[in-house]
Short mmCIF file of C-alpha atoms in Angstrom, two decimals:
data_model
loop_
_atom_site.label_atom_id
_atom_site.label_comp_id
_atom_site.label_asym_id
_atom_site.label_seq_id
_atom_site.Cartn_x
_atom_site.Cartn_y
_atom_site.Cartn_z
CA MET A 186 50.14 27.21 -8.66
CA LYS A 187 50.95 23.98 -6.92
CA ILE A 188 50.91 21.00 -9.37
CA GLN A 189 48.96 18.07 -8.01
CA ASN A 190 50.55 14.55 -8.12
CA PRO A 191 48.71 12.69 -10.98
CA PHE A 192 48.96 9.45 -9.20
CA ARG A 193 47.31 10.96 -5.80
CA VAL A 194 44.34 12.59 -8.16
CA GLY A 195 44.05 9.32 -9.74
CA LEU A 196 44.32 7.47 -6.54
CA ILE A 197 41.46 9.68 -4.93
CA GLY A 198 39.17 9.62 -7.83
CA THR A 199 39.42 5.70 -8.12
CA LEU A 200 38.60 5.38 -4.52
CA GLY A 201 35.86 7.88 -4.60
CA VAL A 202 34.20 5.98 -7.54
CA GLY A 203 34.69 2.95 -5.79
CA LEU A 204 33.15 4.25 -2.56
CA GLY A 205 30.16 5.56 -4.41
CA PHE A 206 29.77 2.09 -6.35
CA LEU A 207 29.79 0.30 -2.87
CA ILE A 208 27.13 2.57 -1.39
CA LEU A 209 24.96 1.94 -4.40
CA THR A 210 25.30 -1.89 -4.36
CA SER A 211 24.73 -1.66 -0.63
CA ILE A 212 21.49 0.13 -1.01
CA VAL A 213 20.32 -2.21 -3.59
CA ASN A 214 21.25 -5.26 -1.71
CA LEU A 215 19.57 -3.70 1.44
CA ALA A 216 16.58 -2.57 -0.51
CA THR A 217 14.08 -5.07 1.26
CA ILE A 218 15.43 -3.98 4.65
CA ILE A 219 15.16 -0.40 3.92
CA THR A 220 11.47 -1.00 2.65
CA TYR A 221 10.84 -2.52 5.98
CA ILE A 222 12.22 0.28 7.98
CA GLY A 223 10.41 2.77 5.66
CA ALA A 224 6.93 0.93 6.09
CA ALA A 225 7.30 0.61 9.96
CA LEU A 226 8.38 4.20 10.10
CA PHE A 227 5.22 5.33 7.97
CA ILE A 228 3.07 3.20 10.15
CA ALA A 229 4.54 4.81 13.08
CA LEU A 230 3.82 8.23 12.16
CA GLY A 231 0.21 7.33 11.52
CA ILE A 232 -0.18 5.97 14.91
CA GLU A 233 1.20 8.94 16.60
CA PRO A 234 -1.72 11.20 16.19
CA LEU A 235 -3.78 8.62 18.35
CA ILE A 236 -1.10 8.37 21.05
CA SER A 237 -1.00 12.15 20.95
CA PHE A 238 -4.88 12.43 21.36
CA LEU A 239 -4.54 9.92 24.33
CA GLU A 240 -1.96 12.04 26.05
CA ARG A 241 -3.84 15.15 25.94
CA ARG A 242 -6.32 13.15 27.99
CA LYS A 243 -3.81 12.67 30.62
CA PHE A 244 -2.50 9.43 29.70
CA PRO A 245 1.20 8.94 30.30
CA ARG A 246 3.39 8.09 27.05
CA TRP A 247 3.77 4.38 27.88
CA ALA A 248 0.06 3.91 28.82
CA ALA A 249 -1.04 5.82 25.69
CA LEU A 250 1.40 3.67 23.43
CA VAL A 251 -0.12 0.59 25.03
CA VAL A 252 -3.55 1.49 24.45
CA ALA A 253 -2.83 2.20 20.68
CA LEU A 254 -1.02 -0.83 19.82
CA VAL A 255 -3.78 -2.98 21.84
CA VAL A 256 -6.41 -1.36 19.79
CA ILE A 257 -4.90 -1.44 16.71
CA LEU A 258 -3.66 -4.96 16.99
CA GLY A 259 -6.79 -6.11 18.18
CA ALA A 260 -8.81 -4.47 15.31
CA PHE A 261 -6.37 -6.15 13.00
CA ALA A 262 -6.87 -9.61 14.64
CA GLY A 263 -10.52 -9.16 14.87
CA LEU A 264 -10.56 -8.24 11.15
CA ILE A 265 -8.38 -11.26 10.20
CA TRP A 266 -10.64 -13.52 12.70
CA ALA A 267 -13.82 -12.42 10.82
CA ILE A 268 -12.32 -12.55 6.97
CA VAL A 269 -10.11 -15.79 7.31
CA PRO A 270 -12.68 -18.52 8.16
CA VAL A 271 -15.27 -16.89 5.83
CA ALA A 272 -12.81 -16.54 3.12
CA VAL A 273 -11.50 -20.14 3.53
CA ASP A 274 -15.44 -21.27 3.49
CA GLN A 275 -16.18 -19.29 0.39
CA LEU A 276 -12.95 -20.31 -1.19
CA THR A 277 -14.05 -23.98 -0.50
CA GLN A 278 -17.41 -23.41 -2.23
CA LEU A 279 -15.77 -21.70 -5.10
CA ILE A 280 -13.56 -25.02 -5.60
CA ASN A 281 -16.40 -27.38 -5.02
CA GLY A 282 -18.62 -25.59 -7.29
CA ILE A 283 -16.02 -25.66 -9.92
CA ILE A 284 -15.64 -29.69 -9.56
CA THR A 285 -19.24 -30.10 -9.55
CA TRP A 286 -19.56 -27.96 -12.84
CA VAL A 287 -16.95 -30.18 -14.36
CA ASN A 288 -18.22 -33.55 -13.04
CA SER A 289 -21.83 -32.83 -13.82
CA GLY A 290 -21.27 -32.42 -17.43
CA THR A 291 -21.93 -28.91 -17.47
CA ALA A 292 -18.43 -27.80 -18.40
CA GLU A 293 -18.41 -29.95 -21.48
CA GLN A 294 -21.82 -28.63 -22.57
CA TRP A 295 -20.58 -25.00 -22.13
CA PHE A 296 -17.13 -25.95 -24.00
CA ALA A 297 -19.30 -27.54 -26.95
CA SER A 298 -21.63 -24.49 -27.07
CA LEU A 299 -18.13 -22.34 -27.18
CA GLN A 300 -17.02 -24.54 -29.91
CA GLN A 301 -20.29 -24.08 -31.84
CA GLN A 302 -20.39 -20.10 -31.33
CA PHE A 303 -16.64 -19.53 -32.25
CA PRO A 304 -15.52 -22.38 -34.57
CA GLY A 305 -12.69 -20.49 -36.10
CA VAL A 306 -11.06 -19.76 -32.72
CA ILE A 307 -11.96 -23.03 -30.55
CA ASN A 308 -10.96 -25.72 -32.75
CA ASP A 309 -8.73 -28.95 -32.59
CA THR A 310 -5.72 -27.22 -34.01
CA ASN A 311 -5.63 -24.40 -31.62
CA ILE A 312 -6.70 -26.77 -28.68
CA SER A 313 -3.57 -28.93 -29.47
CA ALA A 314 -1.42 -25.83 -29.87
CA VAL A 315 -2.56 -25.00 -26.12
CA THR A 316 -1.87 -28.41 -24.77
CA ASP A 317 1.75 -28.69 -26.36
CA TRP A 318 2.46 -25.23 -24.83
CA LEU A 319 1.02 -26.36 -21.39
CA GLN A 320 3.24 -29.67 -21.76
CA LYS A 321 6.50 -27.46 -22.88
CA ASN A 322 6.27 -24.76 -19.86
CA LEU A 323 4.78 -26.87 -17.21
CA PRO A 324 8.07 -26.82 -15.36
CA ASN A 325 8.20 -23.15 -15.64
CA ILE A 326 4.58 -22.88 -14.46
CA THR A 327 5.42 -25.24 -11.38
CA GLY A 328 8.56 -23.07 -10.48
CA GLN A 329 6.38 -19.86 -10.74
CA ILE A 330 3.98 -21.35 -8.39
CA VAL A 331 6.79 -22.61 -5.77
CA GLN A 332 7.93 -18.95 -6.07
CA THR A 333 4.90 -17.45 -5.45
CA GLY A 334 4.45 -19.70 -2.08
CA VAL A 335 7.84 -18.50 -1.06
CA GLY A 336 6.80 -15.01 -1.71
CA ILE A 337 3.63 -15.44 0.49
CA VAL A 338 5.70 -16.86 3.31
CA SER A 339 8.32 -14.11 2.90
CA GLY A 340 5.60 -11.49 3.17
CA VAL A 341 4.39 -13.05 6.21
CA PHE A 342 7.91 -12.92 7.66
CA GLY A 343 8.14 -9.51 6.44
CA ALA A 344 4.96 -8.41 7.96
CA ILE A 345 6.10 -9.68 11.41
CA ILE A 346 9.28 -7.60 10.96
CA VAL A 347 7.39 -4.37 10.04
CA ILE A 348 5.07 -4.97 13.22
CA ILE A 349 8.24 -5.34 15.57
CA LEU A 350 9.76 -2.39 14.00
CA THR A 351 6.76 -0.12 14.13
CA ILE A 352 6.14 -1.01 17.95
CA TYR A 353 9.95 0.06 18.39
CA PHE A 354 9.44 3.07 16.38
CA THR A 355 6.49 4.18 17.99
CA ALA A 356 7.91 3.74 21.46
CA SER A 357 11.19 5.74 20.72
CA LEU A 358 9.55 8.42 18.38
CA PRO A 359 10.21 11.48 20.53
CA SER A 360 13.71 10.44 21.27
CA LEU A 361 14.34 9.63 17.70
CA LYS A 362 12.89 13.34 16.78
CA ARG A 363 15.06 14.90 19.33
CA ALA A 364 18.29 13.12 18.36
CA THR A 365 17.78 14.36 14.93
CA TYR A 366 16.92 17.68 15.72
CA GLN A 367 20.15 17.76 17.85
CA LEU A 368 21.99 17.29 14.66
CA VAL A 369 21.18 20.89 13.46
CA PRO A 370 22.93 24.02 14.67
CA ALA A 371 21.44 25.57 17.69
CA SER A 372 20.66 28.89 16.05
CA LYS A 373 18.35 27.05 13.52
CA ARG A 374 17.17 24.12 15.79
CA ALA A 375 13.81 25.66 17.02
CA ARG A 376 12.85 26.52 13.41
CA PHE A 377 13.74 23.02 12.09
CA SER A 378 12.01 21.41 15.22
CA ASP A 379 8.90 23.31 14.35
CA LEU A 380 9.12 22.15 10.53
CA GLY A 381 9.83 18.59 11.77
CA ASP A 382 7.07 18.49 13.90
CA GLN A 383 4.60 19.97 11.17
CA VAL A 384 5.95 17.23 8.53
CA THR A 385 5.58 14.24 10.78
CA ASP A 386 2.12 15.43 12.06
CA SER A 387 1.18 15.87 8.42
CA VAL A 388 2.35 12.16 7.50
CA GLY A 389 0.36 10.68 10.61
CA LYS A 390 -2.77 12.72 9.71
CA TYR A 391 -2.53 11.22 5.88
CA VAL A 392 -2.24 7.67 7.26
CA MET A 393 -5.22 8.13 9.45
CA GLY A 394 -7.07 9.74 6.52
CA GLN A 395 -6.24 6.97 4.14
CA PHE A 396 -7.24 4.20 6.81
CA ALA A 397 -10.47 6.20 7.05
CA LEU A 398 -11.04 6.42 3.29
CA ALA A 399 -10.49 2.47 3.06
CA LEU A 400 -12.64 1.65 6.04
CA THR A 401 -15.32 3.40 4.22
CA ASN A 402 -14.89 1.65 1.01
CA GLY A 403 -14.88 -1.62 2.71
CA VAL A 404 -18.10 -1.00 4.92
CA LEU A 405 -20.21 0.39 1.66
CA SER A 406 -18.81 -2.25 -0.34
CA LEU A 407 -20.06 -5.07 2.05
CA ILE A 408 -23.24 -3.33 2.36
CA PHE A 409 -24.14 -2.97 -1.50
CA LEU A 410 -22.28 -6.41 -2.43
CA SER A 411 -24.87 -8.12 0.12
CA ILE A 412 -27.88 -6.32 -1.09
CA ILE A 413 -27.18 -7.32 -4.75
CA GLY A 414 -26.61 -10.58 -4.03
CA ALA A 415 -23.02 -10.95 -5.04
CA LYS A 416 -21.26 -13.89 -3.93
CA PHE A 417 -18.43 -13.78 -1.33
CA PRO A 418 -19.33 -10.50 0.12
CA ILE A 419 -17.12 -10.47 2.97
CA LEU A 420 -14.00 -11.56 0.84
CA LEU A 421 -14.71 -8.91 -1.79
CA ALA A 422 -15.24 -6.10 0.99
CA SER A 423 -11.87 -7.13 2.32
CA VAL A 424 -10.25 -6.74 -1.22
CA ALA A 425 -11.82 -3.26 -1.52
CA PHE A 426 -10.65 -2.30 2.03
CA PHE A 427 -6.92 -3.37 1.53
CA PHE A 428 -6.87 -2.08 -2.03
CA SER A 429 -8.09 1.21 -0.93
CA LEU A 430 -5.03 1.70 1.30
CA ILE A 431 -3.17 2.35 -1.70
CA PRO A 432 -3.56 5.86 -3.03
CA LEU A 433 -4.66 6.85 -6.65
CA VAL A 434 -4.91 3.38 -8.01
CA GLY A 435 -5.94 1.17 -5.28
CA THR A 436 -9.51 1.69 -5.36
CA ILE A 437 -9.84 1.48 -9.24
CA THR A 438 -7.98 -1.85 -9.10
CA GLY A 439 -9.92 -3.34 -6.30
CA SER A 440 -12.98 -2.25 -8.07
CA VAL A 441 -12.27 -4.01 -11.22
CA ILE A 442 -11.41 -7.16 -9.39
CA ILE A 443 -14.61 -7.20 -7.33
CA THR A 444 -16.52 -6.33 -10.61
CA ALA A 445 -14.98 -9.49 -12.17
CA VAL A 446 -15.73 -11.74 -9.51
CA CYS A 447 -19.38 -10.46 -9.50
CA LEU A 448 -19.68 -12.15 -12.76
CA LEU A 449 -20.02 -15.49 -10.98
CA ALA A 450 -23.39 -14.28 -9.58
CA GLY A 451 -24.30 -13.20 -13.21
CA PRO A 452 -23.68 -10.43 -15.81
CA ALA A 453 -26.44 -8.22 -14.06
CA THR A 454 -24.70 -8.41 -10.76
CA ALA A 455 -21.46 -7.55 -12.47
CA ILE A 456 -23.02 -4.60 -14.25
CA ALA A 457 -24.68 -3.30 -10.97
CA ALA A 458 -21.23 -3.53 -9.06
CA GLY A 459 -19.58 -1.90 -11.83
CA ILE A 460 -22.13 1.23 -12.04
CA TYR A 461 -21.80 1.40 -8.06
CA TYR A 462 -18.04 1.48 -7.92
CA ILE A 463 -17.93 4.17 -10.99
CA ILE A 464 -20.49 6.39 -8.72
CA TYR A 465 -18.35 5.82 -5.58
CA MET A 466 -15.04 6.69 -7.16
CA GLN A 467 -16.55 9.99 -7.92
CA VAL A 468 -18.18 10.64 -4.58
CA GLU A 469 -14.83 9.66 -3.00
CA ALA A 470 -12.60 11.82 -5.32
CA TYR A 471 -14.90 14.96 -4.91
CA VAL A 472 -16.54 14.50 -1.67
CA LEU A 473 -14.89 11.83 0.84
CA SER A 474 -11.28 12.57 -0.08
CA PRO A 475 -11.34 16.43 0.04
CA ARG A 476 -13.09 16.51 3.41
CA ILE A 477 -10.83 13.91 4.90
CA MET A 478 -7.49 14.60 3.46
CA SER A 479 -7.76 18.54 3.50
CA ARG A 480 -7.40 18.12 7.19
CA ALA A 481 -4.16 16.08 6.75
CA VAL A 482 -2.29 17.39 3.71
CA ALA A 483 -2.82 20.22 1.27
CA VAL A 484 -1.65 19.14 -2.17
CA PRO A 485 -3.16 20.30 -5.40
CA GLY A 486 -4.66 17.50 -7.36
CA ALA A 487 -2.26 17.24 -10.10
CA LEU A 488 0.53 17.10 -7.80
CA VAL A 489 -1.20 14.32 -6.05
CA VAL A 490 -1.22 12.30 -9.38
CA VAL A 491 2.36 12.84 -10.22
CA ALA A 492 3.60 12.11 -6.70
CA ALA A 493 1.91 8.89 -6.53
CA LEU A 494 2.89 7.91 -10.10
CA ALA A 495 6.57 8.84 -9.59
CA GLY A 496 6.63 7.11 -5.88
CA GLY A 497 5.07 3.86 -7.01
CA THR A 498 7.67 3.79 -10.15
CA LEU A 499 10.69 4.09 -7.68
CA LEU A 500 9.59 2.26 -4.82
CA GLY A 501 6.47 0.20 -5.60
CA ILE A 502 3.61 0.37 -3.34
CA LEU A 503 5.44 1.95 -0.46
CA GLY A 504 6.48 4.69 -2.85
CA ALA A 505 2.96 5.40 -3.74
CA LEU A 506 2.12 5.50 0.12
CA ILE A 507 4.86 7.88 1.07
CA ALA A 508 4.77 9.92 -2.12
CA ILE A 509 1.68 12.24 -1.24
CA PRO A 510 2.90 13.20 2.55
CA PHE A 511 6.41 13.71 0.93
CA ALA A 512 5.06 16.01 -1.61
CA ALA A 513 3.15 17.68 1.11
CA SER A 514 6.34 18.08 3.05
CA ILE A 515 8.25 19.59 0.22
CA LEU A 516 5.32 22.27 -0.26
CA LEU A 517 5.52 23.32 3.50
CA ILE A 518 9.10 23.56 3.18
CA ILE A 519 8.90 25.70 0.45
CA LYS A 520 6.13 27.90 1.76
CA GLN A 521 7.77 28.29 5.31
CA VAL A 522 11.47 28.46 4.25
CA VAL A 523 12.26 29.11 0.69
CA ILE A 524 9.65 31.86 -0.27
CA PRO A 525 10.24 33.87 2.97
CA ARG A 526 14.24 33.73 2.08
CA GLN A 527 13.29 34.99 -1.36
CA ASN A 528 11.35 37.66 -0.13
CA GLU A 529 13.86 38.95 2.04
CA LEU A 530 16.33 39.32 -0.69
#
C-alpha cells in the first residue's frame, strides 16, 4: 500500500474545510438574495397554471405571459388603490379619536377608575418605575423605531426586486426547465422531465389554491365585519387576506389580530368576531382547504403541520410557504421512483 504524504493530506483536508466554510459563509451573507430568488421562483410557478390555461386557449406564450402579468399586477394595484386610501383615512380617524379621548378628559377619568379598581397594581410607585424605565430606554426605543422604518423601506425595495425577478422567471421558465433537464443523462431524461413537470405543476396549483383560500377569507371577513359594525372593516379584511397567504398559522394569527382590534367597537363585537373566526377556521380546515388543495397537492394532514413548522423554523415565512409543496414533491418522488425500485428488487 502506497503511503500518502502527510503534508499533502493535511493540505487537502485544510483546503476542503476552508472551502466548506467559505460556501457556508457565502450562503449566510447571501441569505436575503437567496430569499428573493426563492420567492420570485415560487410566485412564477404559481403564475404558470394561468399561463398554461391561456396557452390552451390558443394564446402564444408571450401573449399569455403579458395577459397574466397585466391581470395579476392590475389586480394587485387595484387592491392597493382600494385599501391604502381607506386604511390611511381609518388610521387618521383612530389617531384623532385617541387625541380627542385624551383632550376631553375621558382618558384621565378612565385612568382614575383603573386606579380605584386595581390600587395594588396602578399606584404612584409603579407609575414612577415605568416612567424611569421609559426614560432610560428611550434611546433604544427610538433606535428600534428607526430600524423598523428602515426595514419597511428595505421591504418595499425587496418587493420590487421580487416582482422584477418574477417577471424574468415567468418569461424564461420553459427554457430554465429545459436547461435543467439537459443536465440529466439522456437515458433518464424523459423520466426526470416527467417528474419535474409534475412537481412544478403541483407547486403552481398549490400557490393558486392558497391564494383562493386567502381571497375567500378576505371577502367573507369584509362582509361579516361590516354586518357586526366593526371599525375599519376594509383594513381588517386586508389583514385577513394577507395573513391567510401564510399556511397553517396565518389564518389564526390574522384572526387574533382582527378580534383584538374589534375591541375598539366594544366587547360584544369582539366576541362576535372571535366566534365567527373559530367557526370559519373549522370550515376552512375541513371543507374549503380539502376541496381546494386536494386538486393541488396530496399531503397527509400530519405531514402538512410538520412541514410548515420545519419550513417556518428554517426559512421563516418563505419556508412555511414552500414547505408543503416541497413535502408533496418528496412524496411524489417516493411513490414514483423509490417504491417502484424497491418492488423490482
